[in-house]
Tab-separated table of C-alpha atoms and ligand atoms in Angstrom:
chain	number	residue	atom	x	y	z
A	1	MET	CA	4.731	-137.417	-34.544
A	2	GLN	CA	2.675	-140.234	-35.946
A	3	ILE	CA	3.446	-143.536	-34.209
A	4	ILE	CA	3.753	-146.383	-36.665
A	5	THR	CA	2.585	-149.751	-35.444
A	6	GLY	CA	2.807	-153.163	-37.063
A	7	PHE	CA	5.784	-152.218	-39.254
A	8	SER	CA	7.474	-155.526	-38.507
A	9	LYS	CA	4.404	-157.457	-39.697
A	10	LEU	CA	4.616	-155.990	-43.202
A	11	ASN	CA	6.576	-157.329	-46.105
A	12	LYS	CA	9.537	-155.491	-47.556
A	13	SER	CA	7.720	-153.497	-50.206
A	14	GLU	CA	4.911	-152.574	-47.793
A	15	ARG	CA	7.564	-151.242	-45.416
A	16	VAL	CA	9.026	-149.154	-48.218
A	17	ASP	CA	5.513	-147.838	-48.996
A	18	ILE	CA	5.107	-146.719	-45.373
A	19	LEU	CA	8.575	-145.205	-45.432
A	20	ARG	CA	7.642	-143.225	-48.549
A	21	LYS	CA	4.547	-141.860	-46.848
A	22	HIS	CA	6.715	-140.308	-44.134
A	23	VAL	CA	10.028	-139.631	-45.810
A	24	PRO	CA	10.232	-138.004	-49.224
A	25	LEU	CA	11.808	-140.581	-51.520
A	26	SER	CA	12.052	-140.313	-55.284
A	27	GLU	CA	11.168	-143.187	-57.606
A	28	GLU	CA	14.889	-143.545	-58.237
A	29	GLN	CA	15.656	-143.928	-54.547
A	30	VAL	CA	13.021	-146.614	-54.200
A	31	ILE	CA	14.576	-148.431	-57.143
A	32	LEU	CA	17.940	-148.027	-55.440
A	33	LEU	CA	16.615	-149.770	-52.328
A	34	SER	CA	15.212	-152.601	-54.384
A	35	ASN	CA	18.469	-152.953	-56.346
A	36	PHE	CA	20.218	-153.903	-53.157
A	37	GLN	CA	17.655	-156.482	-52.167
A	38	GLY	CA	18.885	-159.976	-52.930
A	39	GLU	CA	17.737	-160.961	-56.392
A	40	ASP	CA	17.986	-164.584	-55.479
A	41	ILE	CA	14.911	-165.132	-53.333
A	42	LYS	CA	16.759	-167.608	-51.103
A	43	ILE	CA	19.421	-165.045	-50.223
A	44	ASP	CA	16.733	-162.456	-49.636
A	45	GLU	CA	14.915	-164.714	-47.188
A	46	LEU	CA	18.142	-165.440	-45.314
A	47	ILE	CA	19.086	-161.799	-44.967
A	48	GLU	CA	15.549	-160.883	-43.954
A	49	ASN	CA	15.869	-163.153	-40.920
A	50	ILE	CA	19.122	-161.658	-39.647
A	51	SER	CA	17.582	-158.514	-38.193
A	52	GLU	CA	14.236	-156.769	-38.110
A	53	ASN	CA	12.122	-154.460	-40.276
A	54	TYR	CA	14.115	-155.289	-43.377
A	55	VAL	CA	13.659	-153.137	-46.483
A	56	SER	CA	16.989	-153.438	-48.333
A	57	ASN	CA	20.644	-154.374	-47.921
A	58	TYR	CA	23.567	-152.092	-47.156
A	59	VAL	CA	26.363	-153.092	-49.461
A	60	LEU	CA	29.985	-152.671	-48.394
A	61	PRO	CA	33.091	-153.653	-50.335
A	62	PHE	CA	34.217	-157.228	-49.685
A	63	GLY	CA	37.936	-157.282	-50.481
A	64	ILE	CA	40.569	-159.992	-50.356
A	65	THR	CA	44.003	-159.508	-48.839
A	66	PRO	CA	46.476	-162.087	-50.107
A	67	ASN	CA	49.853	-163.121	-48.704
A	68	PHE	CA	48.930	-163.437	-45.044
A	69	LEU	CA	51.402	-165.931	-43.647
A	70	VAL	CA	50.181	-166.892	-40.185
A	71	ASN	CA	52.041	-169.654	-38.347
A	72	ASP	CA	53.492	-170.868	-41.662
A	73	ARG	CA	50.125	-171.092	-43.355
A	74	ALA	CA	49.244	-168.721	-46.197
A	75	TYR	CA	45.788	-167.161	-46.197
A	76	PHE	CA	43.692	-165.026	-48.471
A	77	VAL	CA	41.848	-162.911	-45.923
A	78	PRO	CA	38.434	-161.408	-46.730
A	79	MET	CA	37.955	-157.898	-45.368
A	80	VAL	CA	34.766	-155.847	-45.361
A	81	THR	CA	35.199	-152.142	-44.730
A	82	GLU	CA	33.850	-148.804	-45.895
A	83	GLU	CA	37.226	-147.123	-45.385
A	84	SER	CA	39.635	-146.768	-48.277
A	85	SER	CA	43.276	-147.723	-47.694
A	86	VAL	CA	42.507	-150.317	-44.998
A	87	VAL	CA	42.759	-153.291	-47.347
A	88	ALA	CA	45.730	-151.733	-49.127
A	89	ALA	CA	47.523	-151.204	-45.796
A	90	ALA	CA	46.889	-154.789	-44.664
A	91	SER	CA	48.080	-156.106	-48.047
A	92	TYR	CA	51.234	-154.013	-47.867
A	93	ALA	CA	52.200	-155.290	-44.425
A	94	ALA	CA	51.165	-158.895	-45.193
A	95	LYS	CA	53.438	-158.923	-48.234
A	96	PHE	CA	56.353	-157.333	-46.375
A	97	TRP	CA	56.203	-159.925	-43.573
A	98	SER	CA	55.515	-162.890	-45.852
A	99	ASP	CA	59.216	-163.520	-46.577
A	100	LYS	CA	60.316	-162.791	-43.005
A	101	GLY	CA	58.625	-165.673	-41.248
A	102	GLY	CA	55.168	-164.107	-41.357
A	103	PHE	CA	52.991	-163.598	-38.278
A	104	ARG	CA	53.611	-165.895	-35.298
A	105	THR	CA	50.588	-166.191	-33.065
A	106	ARG	CA	49.462	-168.097	-30.030
A	107	VAL	CA	46.122	-168.363	-28.324
A	108	LEU	CA	46.472	-167.643	-24.611
A	109	GLY	CA	42.965	-168.740	-23.643
A	110	THR	CA	39.408	-169.176	-24.900
A	111	LYS	CA	37.370	-168.958	-21.712
A	112	LYS	CA	34.204	-166.831	-21.646
A	113	THR	CA	31.963	-165.946	-18.735
A	114	GLY	CA	28.381	-165.138	-17.994
A	115	GLN	CA	26.867	-163.733	-14.832
A	116	ILE	CA	23.710	-164.028	-12.834
A	117	TYR	CA	23.299	-160.938	-10.680
A	118	PHE	CA	20.959	-161.489	-7.743
A	119	SER	CA	19.927	-159.877	-4.513
A	120	TRP	CA	19.445	-161.937	-1.374
A	121	GLU	CA	19.799	-161.119	2.271
A	122	GLY	CA	20.833	-164.542	3.505
A	123	ASN	CA	24.135	-165.781	4.839
A	124	ILE	CA	26.396	-165.547	1.835
A	125	LYS	CA	29.242	-167.381	3.617
A	126	LYS	CA	26.909	-170.324	4.082
A	127	LEU	CA	25.934	-170.140	0.435
A	128	GLN	CA	29.617	-170.205	-0.452
A	129	ASP	CA	29.973	-173.417	1.580
A	130	ASP	CA	26.981	-174.898	-0.237
A	131	LEU	CA	28.295	-173.850	-3.649
A	132	PRO	CA	29.371	-177.392	-4.689
A	133	ILE	CA	25.755	-178.615	-4.248
A	134	LEU	CA	24.344	-175.566	-6.039
A	135	LYS	CA	26.866	-176.013	-8.829
A	136	GLU	CA	25.760	-179.623	-9.415
A	137	LEU	CA	22.147	-178.492	-9.619
A	138	LEU	CA	22.901	-175.676	-12.028
A	139	LEU	CA	25.016	-177.899	-14.264
A	140	SER	CA	22.222	-180.443	-14.469
A	141	VAL	CA	19.695	-177.745	-15.444
A	142	ALA	CA	22.016	-176.516	-18.190
A	143	LYS	CA	22.890	-180.039	-19.343
A	144	PRO	CA	20.326	-180.231	-22.196
A	145	LEU	CA	21.835	-177.018	-23.599
A	146	THR	CA	25.482	-177.971	-23.173
A	147	VAL	CA	25.331	-181.636	-24.132
A	148	ASN	CA	26.211	-181.032	-27.780
A	149	MET	CA	29.019	-178.661	-26.811
A	150	GLU	CA	30.473	-181.264	-24.488
A	151	LYS	CA	30.897	-183.620	-27.435
A	152	ARG	CA	33.249	-180.986	-28.867
A	153	GLY	CA	35.216	-180.640	-25.633
A	154	ALA	CA	33.369	-177.498	-24.532
A	155	GLY	CA	30.756	-176.673	-21.903
A	156	ILE	CA	30.663	-175.092	-18.473
A	157	SER	CA	34.069	-175.160	-16.851
A	158	ASP	CA	33.344	-173.523	-13.490
A	159	VAL	CA	30.778	-171.749	-11.326
A	160	THR	CA	31.938	-169.277	-8.687
A	161	LEU	CA	30.345	-166.748	-6.404
A	162	SER	CA	31.317	-163.112	-5.803
A	163	TYR	CA	29.469	-161.209	-3.155
A	164	GLY	CA	29.032	-157.644	-2.159
A	165	GLY	CA	26.450	-155.453	-0.470
A	166	ASP	CA	23.261	-154.930	-2.440
A	167	TYR	CA	23.767	-157.766	-4.840
A	168	HIS	CA	25.782	-160.922	-5.450
A	169	ILE	CA	27.127	-162.487	-8.618
A	170	LEU	CA	27.151	-166.066	-9.755
A	171	ASN	CA	29.926	-166.323	-12.373
A	172	VAL	CA	29.649	-169.138	-14.878
A	173	GLU	CA	32.669	-169.950	-17.018
A	174	PHE	CA	32.270	-171.443	-20.462
A	175	GLU	CA	34.308	-172.969	-23.229
A	176	THR	CA	32.283	-172.580	-26.402
A	177	ALA	CA	34.446	-174.469	-28.953
A	178	ASP	CA	34.002	-172.933	-32.410
A	179	SER	CA	30.953	-170.837	-31.644
A	180	MET	CA	31.124	-167.337	-30.210
A	181	GLY	CA	28.669	-168.740	-27.706
A	182	ALA	CA	26.531	-165.702	-26.861
A	183	ASN	CA	23.245	-167.548	-27.318
A	184	LEU	CA	24.460	-170.634	-25.521
A	185	ILE	CA	25.756	-168.630	-22.568
A	186	ASN	CA	22.625	-166.516	-22.245
A	187	SER	CA	20.334	-169.550	-22.583
A	188	CYS	CA	22.265	-171.415	-19.892
A	189	LEU	CA	22.162	-168.426	-17.553
A	190	GLU	CA	18.431	-167.954	-18.069
A	191	ALA	CA	17.821	-171.665	-17.448
A	192	MET	CA	19.942	-171.527	-14.278
A	193	SER	CA	18.353	-168.397	-12.816
A	194	PRO	CA	15.059	-169.948	-11.565
A	195	GLU	CA	17.008	-172.919	-10.232
A	196	LEU	CA	19.225	-170.561	-8.249
A	197	LEU	CA	16.117	-168.894	-6.781
A	198	SER	CA	14.509	-172.226	-5.900
A	199	PHE	CA	17.733	-173.368	-4.259
A	200	LEU	CA	17.895	-170.222	-2.126
A	201	LYS	CA	14.255	-170.562	-1.093
A	202	ALA	CA	14.434	-174.262	-0.348
A	203	SER	CA	17.762	-174.194	1.455
A	204	TYR	CA	17.271	-171.093	3.546
A	205	PRO	CA	13.484	-170.850	4.063
A	206	LYS	CA	13.734	-168.404	6.969
A	207	VAL	CA	15.422	-165.706	4.912
A	208	ASN	CA	13.221	-162.791	4.002
A	209	PRO	CA	12.602	-160.928	1.785
A	210	ASP	CA	12.816	-163.344	-1.117
A	211	ALA	CA	15.831	-163.544	-3.321
A	212	GLU	CA	15.513	-161.804	-6.658
A	213	ILE	CA	17.332	-162.245	-9.948
A	214	ILE	CA	18.444	-158.814	-11.142
A	215	MET	CA	19.680	-159.999	-14.530
A	216	ALA	CA	21.482	-162.824	-16.273
A	217	ILE	CA	23.804	-162.025	-19.167
A	218	LEU	CA	27.071	-163.041	-20.782
A	219	SER	CA	29.998	-160.713	-20.246
A	220	ASN	CA	31.912	-159.254	-23.166
A	221	TYR	CA	34.759	-158.789	-20.715
A	222	THR	CA	36.893	-161.718	-21.864
A	223	PRO	CA	40.397	-161.424	-20.363
A	224	ASP	CA	40.820	-165.186	-20.648
A	225	CYS	CA	40.030	-165.234	-24.357
A	226	MET	CA	43.316	-163.807	-25.596
A	227	VAL	CA	45.674	-164.044	-28.510
A	228	GLU	CA	49.215	-162.826	-29.011
A	229	CYS	CA	50.719	-162.094	-32.417
A	230	SER	CA	54.281	-161.041	-33.324
A	231	VAL	CA	56.411	-160.260	-36.335
A	232	GLU	CA	60.194	-160.187	-36.296
A	233	CYS	CA	62.995	-159.238	-38.662
A	234	SER	CA	66.521	-157.916	-38.694
A	235	ILE	CA	66.946	-154.142	-38.596
A	236	SER	CA	68.558	-154.149	-42.039
A	237	GLN	CA	65.461	-155.776	-43.584
A	238	LEU	CA	63.463	-152.698	-42.620
A	239	SER	CA	65.329	-150.768	-45.335
A	240	GLN	CA	62.881	-152.341	-47.835
A	241	ILE	CA	60.138	-150.089	-46.457
A	242	SER	CA	61.980	-147.267	-44.740
A	243	GLY	CA	61.732	-144.796	-47.654
A	244	ASP	CA	64.221	-141.966	-47.227
A	245	LEU	CA	65.160	-143.111	-43.717
A	246	SER	CA	67.950	-145.532	-42.932
A	247	ALA	CA	66.754	-148.853	-41.510
A	248	GLU	CA	68.168	-147.938	-38.080
A	249	ARG	CA	66.498	-144.527	-38.082
A	250	PHE	CA	63.214	-146.121	-39.205
A	251	ALA	CA	63.400	-148.629	-36.327
A	252	ARG	CA	64.084	-145.873	-33.779
A	253	LYS	CA	61.329	-143.654	-35.156
A	254	PHE	CA	58.929	-146.626	-35.098
A	255	GLU	CA	59.865	-147.249	-31.473
A	256	LEU	CA	59.212	-143.610	-30.626
A	257	ALA	CA	55.844	-143.704	-32.404
A	258	VAL	CA	54.819	-146.676	-30.258
A	259	LYS	CA	56.152	-144.928	-27.134
A	260	VAL	CA	53.927	-141.963	-27.973
A	261	ALA	CA	50.937	-144.301	-28.213
A	262	LYS	CA	51.927	-145.934	-24.926
A	263	GLU	CA	52.116	-142.631	-23.076
A	264	ASN	CA	49.648	-140.329	-24.770
A	265	VAL	CA	45.948	-141.139	-24.727
A	266	GLN	CA	45.121	-138.931	-27.736
A	267	ARG	CA	47.507	-140.951	-29.852
A	268	ALA	CA	46.720	-144.309	-28.193
A	269	VAL	CA	43.068	-144.155	-29.275
A	270	THR	CA	44.000	-143.490	-32.916
A	271	HIS	CA	46.762	-146.096	-32.794
A	272	ASN	CA	44.335	-148.741	-31.515
A	273	LYS	CA	41.653	-147.595	-33.950
A	274	GLY	CA	44.088	-148.520	-36.734
A	275	ILE	CA	44.373	-152.024	-35.232
A	276	PHE	CA	40.584	-152.334	-35.232
A	277	ASN	CA	40.450	-151.193	-38.863
A	278	GLY	CA	41.876	-154.604	-39.720
A	279	ILE	CA	40.235	-156.605	-36.959
A	280	ASP	CA	36.707	-155.305	-37.580
A	281	SER	CA	37.005	-155.856	-41.336
A	282	VAL	CA	37.684	-159.558	-40.898
A	283	LEU	CA	35.083	-159.881	-38.153
A	284	LEU	CA	32.516	-158.217	-40.386
A	285	SER	CA	33.360	-160.424	-43.369
A	286	THR	CA	32.850	-163.514	-41.208
A	287	GLY	CA	29.645	-162.350	-39.506
A	288	ASN	CA	31.290	-161.931	-36.108
A	289	ASP	CA	30.266	-159.422	-33.443
A	290	PHE	CA	32.834	-156.658	-33.887
A	291	ARG	CA	31.160	-154.422	-31.276
A	292	ALA	CA	31.766	-157.019	-28.577
A	293	VAL	CA	35.403	-157.385	-29.594
A	294	GLU	CA	35.940	-153.613	-29.763
A	295	ALA	CA	34.183	-152.954	-26.455
A	296	PHE	CA	36.540	-155.193	-24.545
A	297	GLY	CA	39.542	-154.385	-26.731
A	298	HIS	CA	39.363	-150.785	-25.545
A	299	ALA	CA	38.606	-151.755	-21.947
A	300	TYR	CA	41.605	-154.088	-22.066
A	301	ALA	CA	43.734	-151.207	-23.339
A	302	SER	CA	42.875	-149.440	-20.054
A	303	LYS	CA	43.400	-152.433	-17.792
A	304	ASP	CA	46.236	-150.786	-15.854
A	305	GLY	CA	44.168	-147.692	-15.138
A	306	LYS	CA	45.277	-145.678	-18.162
A	307	TYR	CA	44.288	-146.155	-21.808
A	308	THR	CA	47.361	-147.198	-23.793
A	309	SER	CA	48.627	-148.889	-26.963
A	310	LEU	CA	47.707	-152.526	-27.519
A	311	THR	CA	51.054	-153.146	-29.249
A	312	ASP	CA	54.632	-153.310	-28.017
A	313	VAL	CA	57.878	-152.925	-29.900
A	314	GLU	CA	61.236	-154.422	-28.976
A	315	ILE	CA	64.471	-153.411	-30.654
A	316	ASN	CA	67.722	-155.073	-29.638
A	317	GLU	CA	70.777	-156.788	-31.119
A	318	LYS	CA	68.519	-159.574	-32.426
A	319	GLY	CA	66.505	-157.105	-34.450
A	320	PHE	CA	62.985	-155.675	-34.575
A	321	LYS	CA	60.013	-157.384	-32.950
A	322	TYR	CA	56.475	-156.052	-32.931
A	323	THR	CA	53.716	-157.634	-30.840
A	324	LEU	CA	49.985	-157.284	-30.418
A	325	ARG	CA	48.214	-158.867	-27.464
A	326	ILE	CA	44.461	-158.640	-27.704
A	327	PRO	CA	41.304	-160.283	-26.379
A	328	LEU	CA	39.306	-161.764	-29.261
A	329	SER	CA	36.078	-163.626	-28.722
A	330	VAL	CA	35.051	-165.014	-32.123
A	331	GLY	CA	33.134	-167.898	-33.634
A	332	THR	CA	33.200	-169.849	-36.871
A	333	VAL	CA	29.917	-171.707	-36.435
A	334	GLY	CA	26.465	-170.572	-35.385
A	335	GLY	CA	24.800	-167.183	-35.584
A	336	VAL	CA	25.242	-165.015	-38.660
A	337	THR	CA	28.493	-166.843	-39.420
A	338	SER	CA	26.475	-169.870	-40.509
A	339	VAL	CA	23.637	-167.916	-42.127
A	340	HIS	CA	25.037	-165.092	-44.232
A	341	PRO	CA	26.158	-166.475	-47.598
A	342	LEU	CA	29.183	-164.158	-47.719
A	343	SER	CA	30.249	-165.001	-44.151
A	344	LYS	CA	30.192	-168.663	-45.059
A	345	LEU	CA	32.195	-167.890	-48.177
A	346	ALA	CA	34.664	-165.743	-46.215
A	347	LEU	CA	35.330	-168.647	-43.874
A	348	GLN	CA	35.674	-171.015	-46.790
A	349	ILE	CA	38.218	-168.679	-48.435
A	350	MET	CA	40.287	-168.967	-45.238
A	351	GLY	CA	39.976	-172.770	-45.304
A	352	ASN	CA	37.120	-172.989	-42.778
A	353	PRO	CA	39.234	-172.165	-39.712
A	354	SER	CA	38.400	-173.174	-36.163
A	355	ALA	CA	37.579	-170.297	-33.808
A	356	LYS	CA	41.121	-170.514	-32.413
A	357	GLU	CA	42.606	-170.299	-35.893
A	358	LEU	CA	40.361	-167.352	-36.762
A	359	MET	CA	41.485	-165.537	-33.579
A	360	GLN	CA	45.042	-165.836	-34.856
A	361	ILE	CA	44.272	-164.647	-38.391
A	362	VAL	CA	42.293	-161.690	-37.055
A	363	ALA	CA	45.113	-160.682	-34.697
A	364	ALA	CA	47.586	-160.857	-37.589
A	365	VAL	CA	45.415	-158.518	-39.672
A	366	GLY	CA	45.110	-156.079	-36.749
A	367	LEU	CA	48.867	-156.020	-36.314
A	368	ALA	CA	49.382	-155.665	-40.080
A	369	ASN	CA	47.097	-152.636	-40.322
A	370	ASN	CA	48.757	-150.923	-37.396
A	371	PHE	CA	52.255	-151.700	-38.673
A	372	ALA	CA	51.420	-150.256	-42.095
A	373	ALA	CA	49.848	-147.146	-40.535
A	374	ILE	CA	52.915	-146.421	-38.405
A	375	ARG	CA	55.209	-147.024	-41.364
A	376	SER	CA	53.290	-144.431	-43.393
A	377	LEU	CA	53.076	-141.972	-40.515
A	378	ILE	CA	56.829	-141.972	-39.858
A	379	THR	CA	57.785	-141.871	-43.537
A	380	ASP	CA	55.549	-140.332	-46.235
A	381	GLY	CA	52.513	-139.569	-44.052
A	382	ILE	CA	49.202	-141.305	-44.647
A	383	GLN	CA	47.673	-138.834	-47.067
A	384	LYS	CA	49.734	-139.973	-50.058
A	385	GLY	CA	48.093	-143.414	-50.151
A	386	HIS	CA	44.708	-142.044	-49.115
A	387	MET	CA	44.754	-139.420	-51.823
A	388	LYS	CA	45.328	-141.978	-54.571
A	389	LEU	CA	42.125	-143.738	-53.573
A	390	HIS	CA	40.401	-140.449	-52.955
A	391	LEU	CA	41.319	-139.418	-56.515
A	392	ASN	CA	39.728	-142.615	-57.848
A	393	ASN	CA	36.557	-141.880	-55.885
A	394	ILE	CA	36.348	-138.340	-57.244
A	395	LEU	CA	37.048	-139.503	-60.806
A	396	TYR	CA	34.260	-142.049	-60.427
A	397	GLN	CA	31.863	-139.341	-59.256
A	398	PHE	CA	32.680	-137.376	-62.422
A	399	ASN	CA	32.202	-140.451	-64.638
A	400	ALA	CA	35.780	-140.191	-65.898
A	401	ASN	CA	36.538	-142.589	-68.739
A	402	ALA	CA	39.660	-144.789	-68.912
A	403	SER	CA	41.831	-142.252	-70.735
A	404	GLU	CA	40.751	-139.377	-68.472
A	405	LYS	CA	41.608	-141.549	-65.458
A	406	GLU	CA	45.023	-142.358	-66.820
A	407	ARG	CA	45.801	-138.695	-67.496
A	408	ALA	CA	44.483	-137.593	-64.114
A	409	GLU	CA	46.513	-140.221	-62.264
A	410	GLU	CA	49.648	-138.980	-64.009
A	411	TYR	CA	48.832	-135.307	-63.416
A	412	PHE	CA	47.991	-135.752	-59.725
A	413	LYS	CA	51.289	-137.482	-58.993
A	414	ASN	CA	52.624	-133.935	-58.653
A	415	HIS	CA	49.488	-131.984	-57.746
A	416	THR	CA	47.323	-131.866	-54.653
A	417	VAL	CA	44.103	-133.849	-54.851
A	418	SER	CA	40.929	-132.096	-53.804
A	419	PHE	CA	37.393	-132.244	-55.147
A	420	LYS	CA	37.811	-128.812	-56.706
A	421	SER	CA	41.248	-129.483	-58.241
A	422	VAL	CA	40.063	-132.755	-59.834
A	423	SER	CA	36.901	-131.101	-61.082
A	424	ASN	CA	38.962	-128.250	-62.617
A	425	TYR	CA	41.428	-130.669	-64.160
A	426	LEU	CA	38.698	-132.785	-65.774
A	427	GLU	CA	36.995	-129.664	-67.052
A	428	SER	CA	40.259	-128.506	-68.613
A	429	ILE	CA	40.967	-131.786	-70.389
A	430	ARG	CA	37.357	-132.208	-71.438
A	431	GLU	CA	37.455	-128.817	-73.120
B	1	MEV	C1	42.892	-144.405	-40.067
B	1	MEV	O1	41.669	-145.090	-40.179
B	1	MEV	C2	43.782	-145.147	-39.099
B	1	MEV	C3	45.085	-144.433	-38.753
B	1	MEV	O2	44.801	-143.128	-38.259
B	1	MEV	C4	45.732	-145.262	-37.685
B	1	MEV	C5	46.947	-144.608	-37.052
B	1	MEV	O3	47.042	-143.387	-37.049
B	1	MEV	O4	47.779	-145.381	-36.528
B	1	MEV	C6	45.967	-144.278	-39.955
């Protein structure tokens, strides 16, 4: 294999030239790459700086889901996803809940933490006693980085120590206001690390060997950065969406579907994946780190030692209540959120929410997607909706014109959609 060096130093078209030397690409494919490069040079320059070795953009559909009533405020929610039916499912549930009080949400906490892992053979109990002095020192080192945050009521809220055998942990707790805070947290931790070492050396000079920083990094484990979201209605109102089932039967079947996800890990993963269909789409549209949110979302789903559903259903004489409780660490300023033109626009479309407000919108979309998925699963099945979109995709691939589309949509109301059946049908009407 030929090692390529200096790729990052090249410009976009030089990178594509190198790529073409190693990967067979037709002229058309090169044009395709360039078609997705921002035509507006300013956009191009912005995108180029988001990640490395840029040659083109990867375009995904940016859709809008209307009718999201969250805490009495109506939102148009931008969603970016490659998966068909996700936006349709969110829209369906948003509309259904919009005249039933909408989504009620509350933020349970916004605290984030970072850790400095270090090894040291000194008297850790003594260090624990000296923690207030160490804390003062560390806060003063981080002050230049946190001073702006403090103006917005954020900053470092606590420093604690956990100790074990081979290594110890200095936990630093942060409030990061409207930013996700990853850069701030990591910068603070890296500024604090040498100070921690100096403190250990100066305060306990007889201890050998020297203390060593193993690593300093934020934690995506954010159990204190949580949001809860619920929807509620009377049982009889469920008849609007219960298809052939009675409202009562629908409610009971829904409850059983959630029970299955609570008890059965195979189902729980798919159930929670449906929640993240909605959550990730909004995070992606706003330039947020969906991997961080997913990583802890799934860990949180296993917090009691067994992976389970992130939602809970309650059915009683008052009616039907469905709740999602989920950790969501998001930002509305800083990072890609403030750089990517479409992220900025996505936030503007939602009225430039604070991070807390965005947590609540995102949770509502997650709950909406899951609610719509379960509704389909316990009534018509999910393929009916999927197949309609699938049909559109196939028709597009065959360059169907408007009248062919209309005829095909009618025909496939009563016929099974597959690539072959659509191809045969188009052939027959084209003849
Ligand atoms: C598909 O992306 C998501 C669903 O499988 C979720 C679910 O089964 O609950 C429909």
